Amino acid sequence: MNETGKTHSRGRSAGSAAGFAVCIVIGFVFYFGLPALSGSNQTLDYNHLIDGILNSFPKQMAWFFMNFTEAQFYASVFAGIGLILGGFAAWILALKNSRFAGFDICYGSSTMFPWVLASQVLSLALALFVFRYIEGFADPQVTWLNTFITVVGAPPAVMLLYGPSVSALLTASVLGGLICAPTAVWIGNAIVTPLNLPGVVANVSAMAVTGIIVCMVCKVLPFVKKAEIKPHRSGSVNEDVYSTSWFIRRVLADFSEAPFYGNEVASIFLLAGVSINTIICGTHGAYGSGAVPAILLSQFVGAAVGVFLYVDKFVDGGWYATYVPVVSVGPACVLFFGATVPVALFAGVLGGIIGGPVAQYFSEKLPEGVHGTVANVTSMTVCTVITAVVMGALPWF
């Protein structure tokens, strides 16, 4: 999640039509193809995994890796492992200046990938195994816990703000692991559930609130020091953002924006993982709902619409939050209104239209020292609420 709203020159008015068409086709291939290949292995069934999880370390480790793809609504073991492996692959390719590296992982700060990943692993491990928020499963009525927020929230954002700083890593990881999950639980119980809003609103709201808190705490603590981020190469690479290949790569990269990777190689590993998981067990991903194919369709539509409309924002190395609907509006509405084509298309299109501009608006209001991701997750909250209200008012949803 780069600093939202860094835009550059204006050129053509829209992105590649061919690239847009290819991405929509890919979305429909997932939608129709995965159900045809869906397996029924009960070991990976979601309800089986959470049943007795407190008495099974392997199941707790499965939950650990699932948390790496909660932001995409997959909650998939293989997708989580795939995302991490893809991140490593993208990092190595970037350091080697390979032509297969794709967009520089961690927004050009490729040397920061190990630190970003370390903050994610450490903060999540603290949340699950030290602060023991996984004990929430002791209540038989609880079938899901929002322990993933620290993976895509404050800790990695702080690392990109402060650089390879041990004090920043430890401070952000401890604070993030401590406050992210309970903040989301409180927002969910006090606000989201009474208003009958999609559950993602609680999660992204918690990301915004805890992001501000952790960034401000790090700013005032005298022992949290910034360290220089050393670039892995000099200069930047300017690409033709109006080409078909760039369009497809940019849409793919949006799938790994939430964990701060923003790289198509990582995303391909991620998508391969969720596909393998679905082929093995169709009731593993998306909390056993069977909605993974529709979620993927909504995500490809949302990202493609955003990149198509706002491609000018990417000119000369610019960036725009076209990933907002990929990890909020589209999947949330699919789970809320049903895993159908009309829901996936409507939520994807509306999310793609409003996600980036709303994020840019909030980015201009952020105080100094707060990472731009806070604006992006605030946009997720607002856009999901708007889309859910609009869809709820329409008679055909």
Short mmCIF file of C-alpha atoms in Angstrom, two decimals:
data_model
loop_
_atom_site.label_atom_id
_atom_site.label_comp_id
_atom_site.label_asym_id
_atom_site.label_seq_id
_atom_site.Cartn_x
_atom_site.Cartn_y
_atom_site.Cartn_z
CA MET A 1 0.00 0.00 0.00
CA ASN A 2 2.00 2.89 -1.26
CA GLU A 3 1.33 6.50 -0.37
CA THR A 4 -2.05 7.06 -1.97
CA GLY A 5 -2.53 9.81 -4.47
CA LYS A 6 1.01 10.23 -5.79
CA THR A 7 0.03 11.04 -9.34
CA HIS A 8 1.80 12.33 -12.37
CA SER A 9 1.12 13.52 -15.87
CA ARG A 10 -2.12 13.13 -17.75
CA GLY A 11 -2.13 11.33 -21.06
CA ARG A 12 -4.72 9.04 -22.52
CA SER A 13 -8.01 8.78 -20.70
CA ALA A 14 -8.19 5.03 -20.09
CA GLY A 15 -6.15 1.86 -19.87
CA SER A 16 -5.76 -0.99 -22.31
CA ALA A 17 -9.13 -2.32 -23.50
CA ALA A 18 -7.48 -5.61 -24.43
CA GLY A 19 -5.91 -5.89 -20.98
CA PHE A 20 -9.27 -5.14 -19.39
CA ALA A 21 -10.96 -7.86 -21.45
CA VAL A 22 -8.27 -10.42 -20.60
CA CYS A 23 -8.63 -9.75 -16.87
CA ILE A 24 -12.42 -10.11 -16.99
CA VAL A 25 -12.04 -13.38 -18.88
CA ILE A 26 -9.56 -14.62 -16.25
CA GLY A 27 -12.11 -13.78 -13.56
CA PHE A 28 -14.80 -15.82 -15.32
CA VAL A 29 -12.39 -18.71 -15.88
CA PHE A 30 -11.87 -18.87 -12.12
CA TYR A 31 -15.62 -18.52 -11.52
CA PHE A 32 -16.63 -21.40 -13.78
CA GLY A 33 -13.45 -23.47 -13.65
CA LEU A 34 -12.80 -23.86 -9.94
CA PRO A 35 -16.23 -25.31 -9.06
CA ALA A 36 -15.77 -27.92 -11.78
CA LEU A 37 -12.45 -28.97 -10.22
CA SER A 38 -13.45 -28.56 -6.56
CA GLY A 39 -12.46 -31.46 -4.28
CA SER A 40 -13.86 -32.77 -1.02
CA ASN A 41 -10.85 -33.60 1.16
CA GLN A 42 -12.23 -33.32 4.70
CA THR A 43 -8.86 -32.72 6.35
CA LEU A 44 -8.80 -29.20 4.94
CA ASP A 45 -12.50 -28.50 5.44
CA TYR A 46 -12.78 -25.17 7.25
CA ASN A 47 -15.08 -26.41 10.00
CA HIS A 48 -12.84 -29.42 10.57
CA LEU A 49 -9.79 -27.15 10.88
CA ILE A 50 -11.29 -24.95 13.57
CA ASP A 51 -12.87 -27.86 15.44
CA GLY A 52 -10.57 -28.62 18.36
CA ILE A 53 -8.01 -26.08 17.18
CA LEU A 54 -6.97 -25.20 20.73
CA ASN A 55 -5.84 -28.78 21.29
CA SER A 56 -3.96 -29.12 18.01
CA PHE A 57 -0.74 -27.28 17.22
CA PRO A 58 -0.86 -28.32 13.53
CA LYS A 59 -4.30 -26.73 13.24
CA GLN A 60 -3.03 -23.59 14.95
CA MET A 61 -0.17 -23.42 12.44
CA ALA A 62 -2.69 -23.87 9.65
CA TRP A 63 -4.59 -20.89 11.08
CA PHE A 64 -1.31 -18.94 11.16
CA PHE A 65 -0.77 -19.39 7.41
CA MET A 66 -4.47 -18.87 6.66
CA ASN A 67 -4.19 -15.43 8.27
CA PHE A 68 -1.82 -14.31 5.52
CA THR A 69 -4.69 -14.44 3.01
CA GLU A 70 -7.55 -13.30 5.21
CA ALA A 71 -7.34 -9.84 3.64
CA GLN A 72 -8.24 -11.39 0.28
CA PHE A 73 -11.02 -13.38 2.02
CA TYR A 74 -9.41 -16.70 1.04
CA ALA A 75 -8.27 -17.84 4.50
CA SER A 76 -6.36 -20.55 2.69
CA VAL A 77 -3.37 -22.51 3.98
CA PHE A 78 -1.80 -23.06 0.59
CA ALA A 79 -2.54 -19.51 -0.55
CA GLY A 80 -0.82 -18.16 2.58
CA ILE A 81 2.23 -20.32 1.98
CA GLY A 82 2.13 -19.38 -1.70
CA LEU A 83 2.03 -15.67 -0.87
CA ILE A 84 5.09 -15.95 1.36
CA LEU A 85 7.02 -18.04 -1.16
CA GLY A 86 5.98 -15.67 -3.93
CA GLY A 87 7.21 -12.76 -1.85
CA PHE A 88 10.59 -14.41 -1.48
CA ALA A 89 10.72 -15.12 -5.21
CA ALA A 90 9.85 -11.51 -6.06
CA TRP A 91 12.44 -10.23 -3.57
CA ILE A 92 15.22 -12.39 -5.00
CA LEU A 93 14.32 -11.48 -8.58
CA ALA A 94 14.29 -7.78 -7.65
CA LEU A 95 17.72 -7.93 -6.02
CA LYS A 96 19.05 -9.62 -9.14
CA ASN A 97 17.42 -6.96 -11.31
CA SER A 98 15.79 -9.76 -13.25
CA ARG A 99 13.45 -8.90 -16.09
CA PHE A 100 11.01 -11.34 -14.48
CA ALA A 101 10.90 -9.40 -11.20
CA GLY A 102 7.80 -7.43 -12.13
CA PHE A 103 6.86 -4.42 -10.04
CA ASP A 104 9.44 -3.96 -7.30
CA ILE A 105 8.16 -5.64 -4.17
CA CYS A 106 7.41 -3.29 -1.26
CA TYR A 107 7.00 -0.35 -3.66
CA GLY A 108 10.59 -0.07 -4.78
CA SER A 109 11.94 -0.75 -1.30
CA SER A 110 12.77 -4.33 -2.21
CA THR A 111 15.49 -4.57 0.42
CA MET A 112 12.75 -4.09 3.04
CA PHE A 113 10.91 -7.31 2.22
CA PRO A 114 12.61 -9.39 4.95
CA TRP A 115 11.75 -6.70 7.51
CA VAL A 116 8.15 -6.43 6.36
CA LEU A 117 7.75 -10.20 6.52
CA ALA A 118 9.48 -10.33 9.91
CA SER A 119 6.99 -7.80 11.31
CA GLN A 120 4.10 -9.85 9.97
CA VAL A 121 5.39 -13.15 11.32
CA LEU A 122 6.38 -11.71 14.70
CA SER A 123 3.20 -9.71 15.32
CA LEU A 124 0.93 -12.58 14.26
CA ALA A 125 2.87 -15.08 16.36
CA LEU A 126 2.53 -12.76 19.36
CA ALA A 127 -1.22 -12.35 18.78
CA LEU A 128 -1.82 -16.09 18.48
CA PHE A 129 0.70 -17.73 20.78
CA VAL A 130 1.64 -15.10 23.39
CA PHE A 131 -1.42 -12.90 23.80
CA ARG A 132 -3.46 -16.02 22.98
CA TYR A 133 -6.27 -14.36 21.06
CA ILE A 134 -6.75 -17.75 19.44
CA GLU A 135 -8.41 -18.72 22.73
CA GLY A 136 -11.51 -17.05 21.32
CA PHE A 137 -12.25 -20.41 19.75
CA ALA A 138 -12.96 -21.72 23.25
CA ASP A 139 -16.47 -20.35 22.75
CA PRO A 140 -18.27 -22.98 20.63
CA GLN A 141 -20.29 -20.20 18.99
CA VAL A 142 -17.13 -18.59 17.58
CA THR A 143 -16.23 -19.82 14.10
CA TRP A 144 -13.79 -17.07 13.09
CA LEU A 145 -11.30 -14.67 14.68
CA ASN A 146 -9.84 -11.48 13.16
CA THR A 147 -6.27 -12.16 14.26
CA PHE A 148 -5.02 -11.47 10.73
CA ILE A 149 -5.25 -7.68 10.99
CA THR A 150 -1.70 -7.29 12.19
CA VAL A 151 -0.42 -8.97 8.99
CA VAL A 152 -1.84 -6.24 6.77
CA GLY A 153 -1.94 -3.38 9.24
CA ALA A 154 0.37 -1.32 11.41
CA PRO A 155 3.51 -3.48 11.80
CA PRO A 156 4.49 -3.74 8.11
CA ALA A 157 3.41 -0.14 7.51
CA VAL A 158 5.74 1.04 10.28
CA MET A 159 8.62 -0.90 8.76
CA LEU A 160 8.20 0.91 5.44
CA LEU A 161 8.09 4.23 7.31
CA TYR A 162 11.07 3.60 9.60
CA GLY A 163 13.26 1.35 7.50
CA PRO A 164 15.36 -1.58 8.77
CA SER A 165 15.10 -0.54 12.40
CA VAL A 166 15.10 -3.19 15.13
CA SER A 167 13.42 -0.83 17.58
CA ALA A 168 10.63 -0.09 15.09
CA LEU A 169 10.23 -3.79 14.30
CA LEU A 170 9.86 -4.81 17.93
CA THR A 171 7.68 -1.88 18.96
CA ALA A 172 5.27 -2.14 16.03
CA SER A 173 5.05 -5.92 16.25
CA VAL A 174 4.29 -5.95 19.96
CA LEU A 175 1.76 -3.12 19.76
CA GLY A 176 0.14 -4.49 16.62
CA GLY A 177 -0.11 -8.00 17.98
CA LEU A 178 -1.59 -6.64 21.20
CA ILE A 179 -4.27 -4.18 20.03
CA CYS A 180 -5.34 -5.05 16.47
CA ALA A 181 -7.57 -8.06 17.09
CA PRO A 182 -9.41 -6.75 20.20
CA THR A 183 -10.01 -3.40 18.50
CA ALA A 184 -11.70 -5.15 15.60
CA VAL A 185 -13.78 -7.27 17.96
CA TRP A 186 -15.01 -4.18 19.81
CA ILE A 187 -15.88 -2.30 16.61
CA GLY A 188 -17.67 -5.38 15.31
CA ASN A 189 -19.75 -5.91 18.43
CA ALA A 190 -20.48 -2.24 19.16
CA ILE A 191 -21.02 -0.83 15.67
CA VAL A 192 -20.97 -3.21 12.74
CA THR A 193 -23.27 -5.97 13.98
CA PRO A 194 -25.98 -3.61 15.33
CA LEU A 195 -26.01 -1.75 11.98
CA ASN A 196 -26.08 -5.03 10.00
CA LEU A 197 -23.02 -4.12 7.97
CA PRO A 198 -20.56 -6.54 6.34
CA GLY A 199 -18.02 -7.84 8.86
CA VAL A 200 -15.10 -6.47 6.86
CA VAL A 201 -16.10 -2.98 7.99
CA ALA A 202 -14.95 -3.85 11.51
CA ASN A 203 -11.65 -5.21 10.25
CA VAL A 204 -10.66 -2.32 8.00
CA SER A 205 -11.86 0.21 10.56
CA ALA A 206 -9.61 -1.47 13.12
CA MET A 207 -6.71 -1.27 10.66
CA ALA A 208 -7.25 2.47 10.35
CA VAL A 209 -7.59 3.09 14.09
CA THR A 210 -4.69 0.89 15.16
CA GLY A 211 -2.56 2.17 12.28
CA ILE A 212 -2.87 5.71 13.57
CA ILE A 213 -2.26 4.63 17.17
CA VAL A 214 0.86 2.58 16.44
CA CYS A 215 2.34 5.19 14.10
CA MET A 216 1.78 7.94 16.66
CA VAL A 217 3.25 5.86 19.50
CA CYS A 218 6.35 5.08 17.42
CA LYS A 219 6.65 8.77 16.60
CA VAL A 220 6.77 9.87 20.23
CA LEU A 221 8.91 7.06 21.65
CA PRO A 222 12.52 8.30 21.74
CA PHE A 223 14.07 4.85 21.25
CA VAL A 224 12.21 4.13 18.00
CA LYS A 225 14.67 5.30 15.41
CA LYS A 226 14.47 5.48 11.63
CA ALA A 227 17.08 3.70 9.55
CA GLU A 228 18.06 4.35 5.98
CA ILE A 229 16.39 2.18 3.37
CA LYS A 230 19.08 1.26 0.88
CA PRO A 231 17.80 0.97 -2.68
CA HIS A 232 18.72 -2.18 -4.55
CA ARG A 233 19.35 -0.14 -7.68
CA SER A 234 19.67 3.48 -8.74
CA GLY A 235 16.99 5.20 -10.75
CA SER A 236 13.48 4.06 -11.57
CA VAL A 237 12.01 2.08 -14.42
CA ASN A 238 9.35 3.82 -16.49
CA GLU A 239 6.96 1.52 -18.30
CA ASP A 240 4.21 1.92 -20.86
CA VAL A 241 1.18 1.89 -18.59
CA TYR A 242 -1.13 1.79 -21.60
CA SER A 243 0.13 -1.58 -22.85
CA THR A 244 -1.87 -4.77 -22.51
CA SER A 245 0.88 -6.59 -20.63
CA TRP A 246 1.33 -3.79 -18.10
CA PHE A 247 -2.44 -3.68 -17.47
CA ILE A 248 -2.61 -7.41 -16.72
CA ARG A 249 0.46 -7.26 -14.48
CA ARG A 250 -0.95 -4.28 -12.58
CA VAL A 251 -4.26 -6.05 -11.94
CA LEU A 252 -2.41 -9.13 -10.71
CA ALA A 253 -0.20 -7.01 -8.44
CA ASP A 254 -3.31 -5.64 -6.71
CA PHE A 255 -3.93 -9.10 -5.24
CA SER A 256 -0.81 -8.78 -3.07
CA GLU A 257 -1.10 -5.09 -2.22
CA ALA A 258 -2.77 -5.68 1.15
CA PRO A 259 0.31 -7.31 2.74
CA PHE A 260 2.49 -4.53 1.25
CA TYR A 261 4.05 -6.69 -1.48
CA GLY A 262 2.33 -5.21 -4.56
CA ASN A 263 3.99 -7.62 -6.96
CA GLU A 264 2.52 -9.83 -9.67
CA VAL A 265 4.94 -12.69 -8.99
CA ALA A 266 3.76 -12.89 -5.38
CA SER A 267 0.16 -12.67 -6.60
CA ILE A 268 0.60 -15.54 -9.05
CA PHE A 269 1.89 -17.74 -6.23
CA LEU A 270 -1.05 -16.57 -4.12
CA LEU A 271 -3.60 -17.41 -6.82
CA ALA A 272 -1.93 -20.76 -7.48
CA GLY A 273 -2.20 -21.57 -3.77
CA VAL A 274 -5.89 -20.72 -3.48
CA SER A 275 -6.59 -22.68 -6.65
CA ILE A 276 -4.77 -25.76 -5.32
CA ASN A 277 -6.62 -25.47 -2.03
CA THR A 278 -9.98 -25.28 -3.79
CA ILE A 279 -9.15 -28.22 -6.04
CA ILE A 280 -8.25 -30.29 -2.97
CA CYS A 281 -11.14 -29.08 -0.82
CA GLY A 282 -13.85 -26.71 -2.03
CA THR A 283 -15.01 -26.04 1.53
CA HIS A 284 -11.63 -24.86 2.81
CA GLY A 285 -11.32 -21.29 1.52
CA ALA A 286 -13.59 -18.35 2.30
CA TYR A 287 -14.55 -19.91 5.64
CA GLY A 288 -16.07 -22.99 4.08
CA SER A 289 -18.63 -20.94 2.17
CA GLY A 290 -17.68 -22.20 -1.29
CA ALA A 291 -17.59 -18.57 -2.43
CA VAL A 292 -13.95 -18.45 -3.56
CA PRO A 293 -14.80 -18.50 -7.31
CA ALA A 294 -17.24 -15.58 -6.98
CA ILE A 295 -14.80 -13.69 -4.76
CA LEU A 296 -12.08 -14.08 -7.41
CA LEU A 297 -14.45 -12.82 -10.11
CA SER A 298 -15.34 -9.74 -8.05
CA GLN A 299 -11.64 -9.07 -7.41
CA PHE A 300 -10.58 -9.27 -11.05
CA VAL A 301 -13.50 -7.02 -12.03
CA GLY A 302 -12.79 -4.48 -9.28
CA ALA A 303 -9.07 -4.24 -9.99
CA ALA A 304 -9.59 -4.14 -13.77
CA VAL A 305 -12.16 -1.34 -13.55
CA GLY A 306 -9.90 0.71 -11.28
CA VAL A 307 -6.78 0.28 -13.41
CA PHE A 308 -8.75 0.97 -16.60
CA LEU A 309 -10.26 4.21 -15.28
CA TYR A 310 -7.26 5.57 -13.38
CA VAL A 311 -4.30 4.36 -15.42
CA ASP A 312 -3.01 7.94 -15.77
CA LYS A 313 -2.23 7.91 -12.04
CA PHE A 314 0.48 5.34 -12.70
CA VAL A 315 2.35 7.37 -15.32
CA ASP A 316 6.05 8.01 -14.55
CA GLY A 317 6.10 5.68 -11.56
CA GLY A 318 2.93 6.94 -9.90
CA TRP A 319 0.63 4.73 -7.84
CA TYR A 320 -3.08 4.59 -7.04
CA ALA A 321 -5.14 2.50 -4.64
CA THR A 322 -6.93 0.42 -7.27
CA TYR A 323 -6.62 -2.58 -4.97
CA VAL A 324 -9.23 -1.25 -2.51
CA PRO A 325 -12.17 -3.30 -3.89
CA VAL A 326 -9.99 -6.43 -4.16
CA VAL A 327 -9.71 -6.74 -0.39
CA SER A 328 -12.96 -5.16 0.73
CA VAL A 329 -15.96 -4.22 -1.40
CA GLY A 330 -16.05 -7.14 -3.84
CA PRO A 331 -15.44 -10.12 -1.55
CA ALA A 332 -17.41 -8.59 1.34
CA CYS A 333 -20.51 -8.12 -0.80
CA VAL A 334 -20.18 -11.60 -2.28
CA LEU A 335 -20.26 -13.08 1.22
CA PHE A 336 -23.00 -10.69 2.34
CA PHE A 337 -25.38 -10.85 -0.65
CA GLY A 338 -24.49 -14.19 -2.23
CA ALA A 339 -21.87 -15.77 -4.48
CA THR A 340 -23.57 -14.91 -7.77
CA VAL A 341 -22.37 -13.26 -10.97
CA PRO A 342 -24.60 -10.15 -10.59
CA VAL A 343 -23.31 -9.53 -7.06
CA ALA A 344 -19.67 -10.04 -8.07
CA LEU A 345 -19.99 -7.77 -11.10
CA PHE A 346 -21.94 -4.96 -9.43
CA ALA A 347 -19.74 -4.86 -6.31
CA GLY A 348 -16.58 -5.11 -8.39
CA VAL A 349 -17.55 -2.33 -10.76
CA LEU A 350 -18.79 0.09 -8.09
CA GLY A 351 -15.81 -0.68 -5.85
CA GLY A 352 -13.42 -0.14 -8.75
CA ILE A 353 -14.98 3.23 -9.53
CA ILE A 354 -14.99 4.72 -6.03
CA GLY A 355 -12.17 2.89 -4.19
CA GLY A 356 -9.18 4.83 -5.51
CA PRO A 357 -10.66 8.35 -5.40
CA VAL A 358 -11.95 7.89 -1.84
CA ALA A 359 -8.52 6.65 -0.74
CA GLN A 360 -6.88 9.67 -2.36
CA TYR A 361 -9.29 12.00 -0.57
CA PHE A 362 -8.41 10.56 2.84
CA SER A 363 -4.69 10.49 2.06
CA GLU A 364 -4.76 14.27 1.82
CA LYS A 365 -6.10 14.47 5.39
CA LEU A 366 -3.52 12.26 7.10
CA PRO A 367 -1.30 13.75 9.81
CA GLU A 368 2.45 13.63 9.39
CA GLY A 369 4.03 10.35 10.42
CA VAL A 370 1.04 8.17 9.50
CA HIS A 371 1.48 5.73 6.63
CA GLY A 372 -0.76 6.08 3.58
CA THR A 373 -2.28 2.68 4.24
CA VAL A 374 -4.53 4.33 6.82
CA ALA A 375 -6.18 6.29 4.02
CA ASN A 376 -6.57 3.14 1.97
CA VAL A 377 -8.24 1.09 4.70
CA THR A 378 -10.47 4.04 5.55
CA SER A 379 -11.53 4.00 1.91
CA MET A 380 -12.29 0.30 2.25
CA THR A 381 -14.59 1.04 5.17
CA VAL A 382 -16.45 3.85 3.43
CA CYS A 383 -16.71 2.13 0.05
CA THR A 384 -17.93 -1.14 1.54
CA VAL A 385 -20.63 0.66 3.51
CA ILE A 386 -21.70 2.68 0.47
CA THR A 387 -21.83 -0.37 -1.80
CA ALA A 388 -23.67 -2.50 0.75
CA VAL A 389 -26.25 0.23 1.33
CA VAL A 390 -26.78 0.72 -2.42
CA MET A 391 -27.09 -3.01 -3.07
CA GLY A 392 -29.42 -3.42 -0.11
CA ALA A 393 -31.69 -0.74 -1.52
CA LEU A 394 -31.88 -2.37 -4.94
CA PRO A 395 -34.63 -4.98 -5.35
CA TRP A 396 -32.57 -7.55 -7.25
CA PHE A 397 -29.92 -8.19 -4.57
#
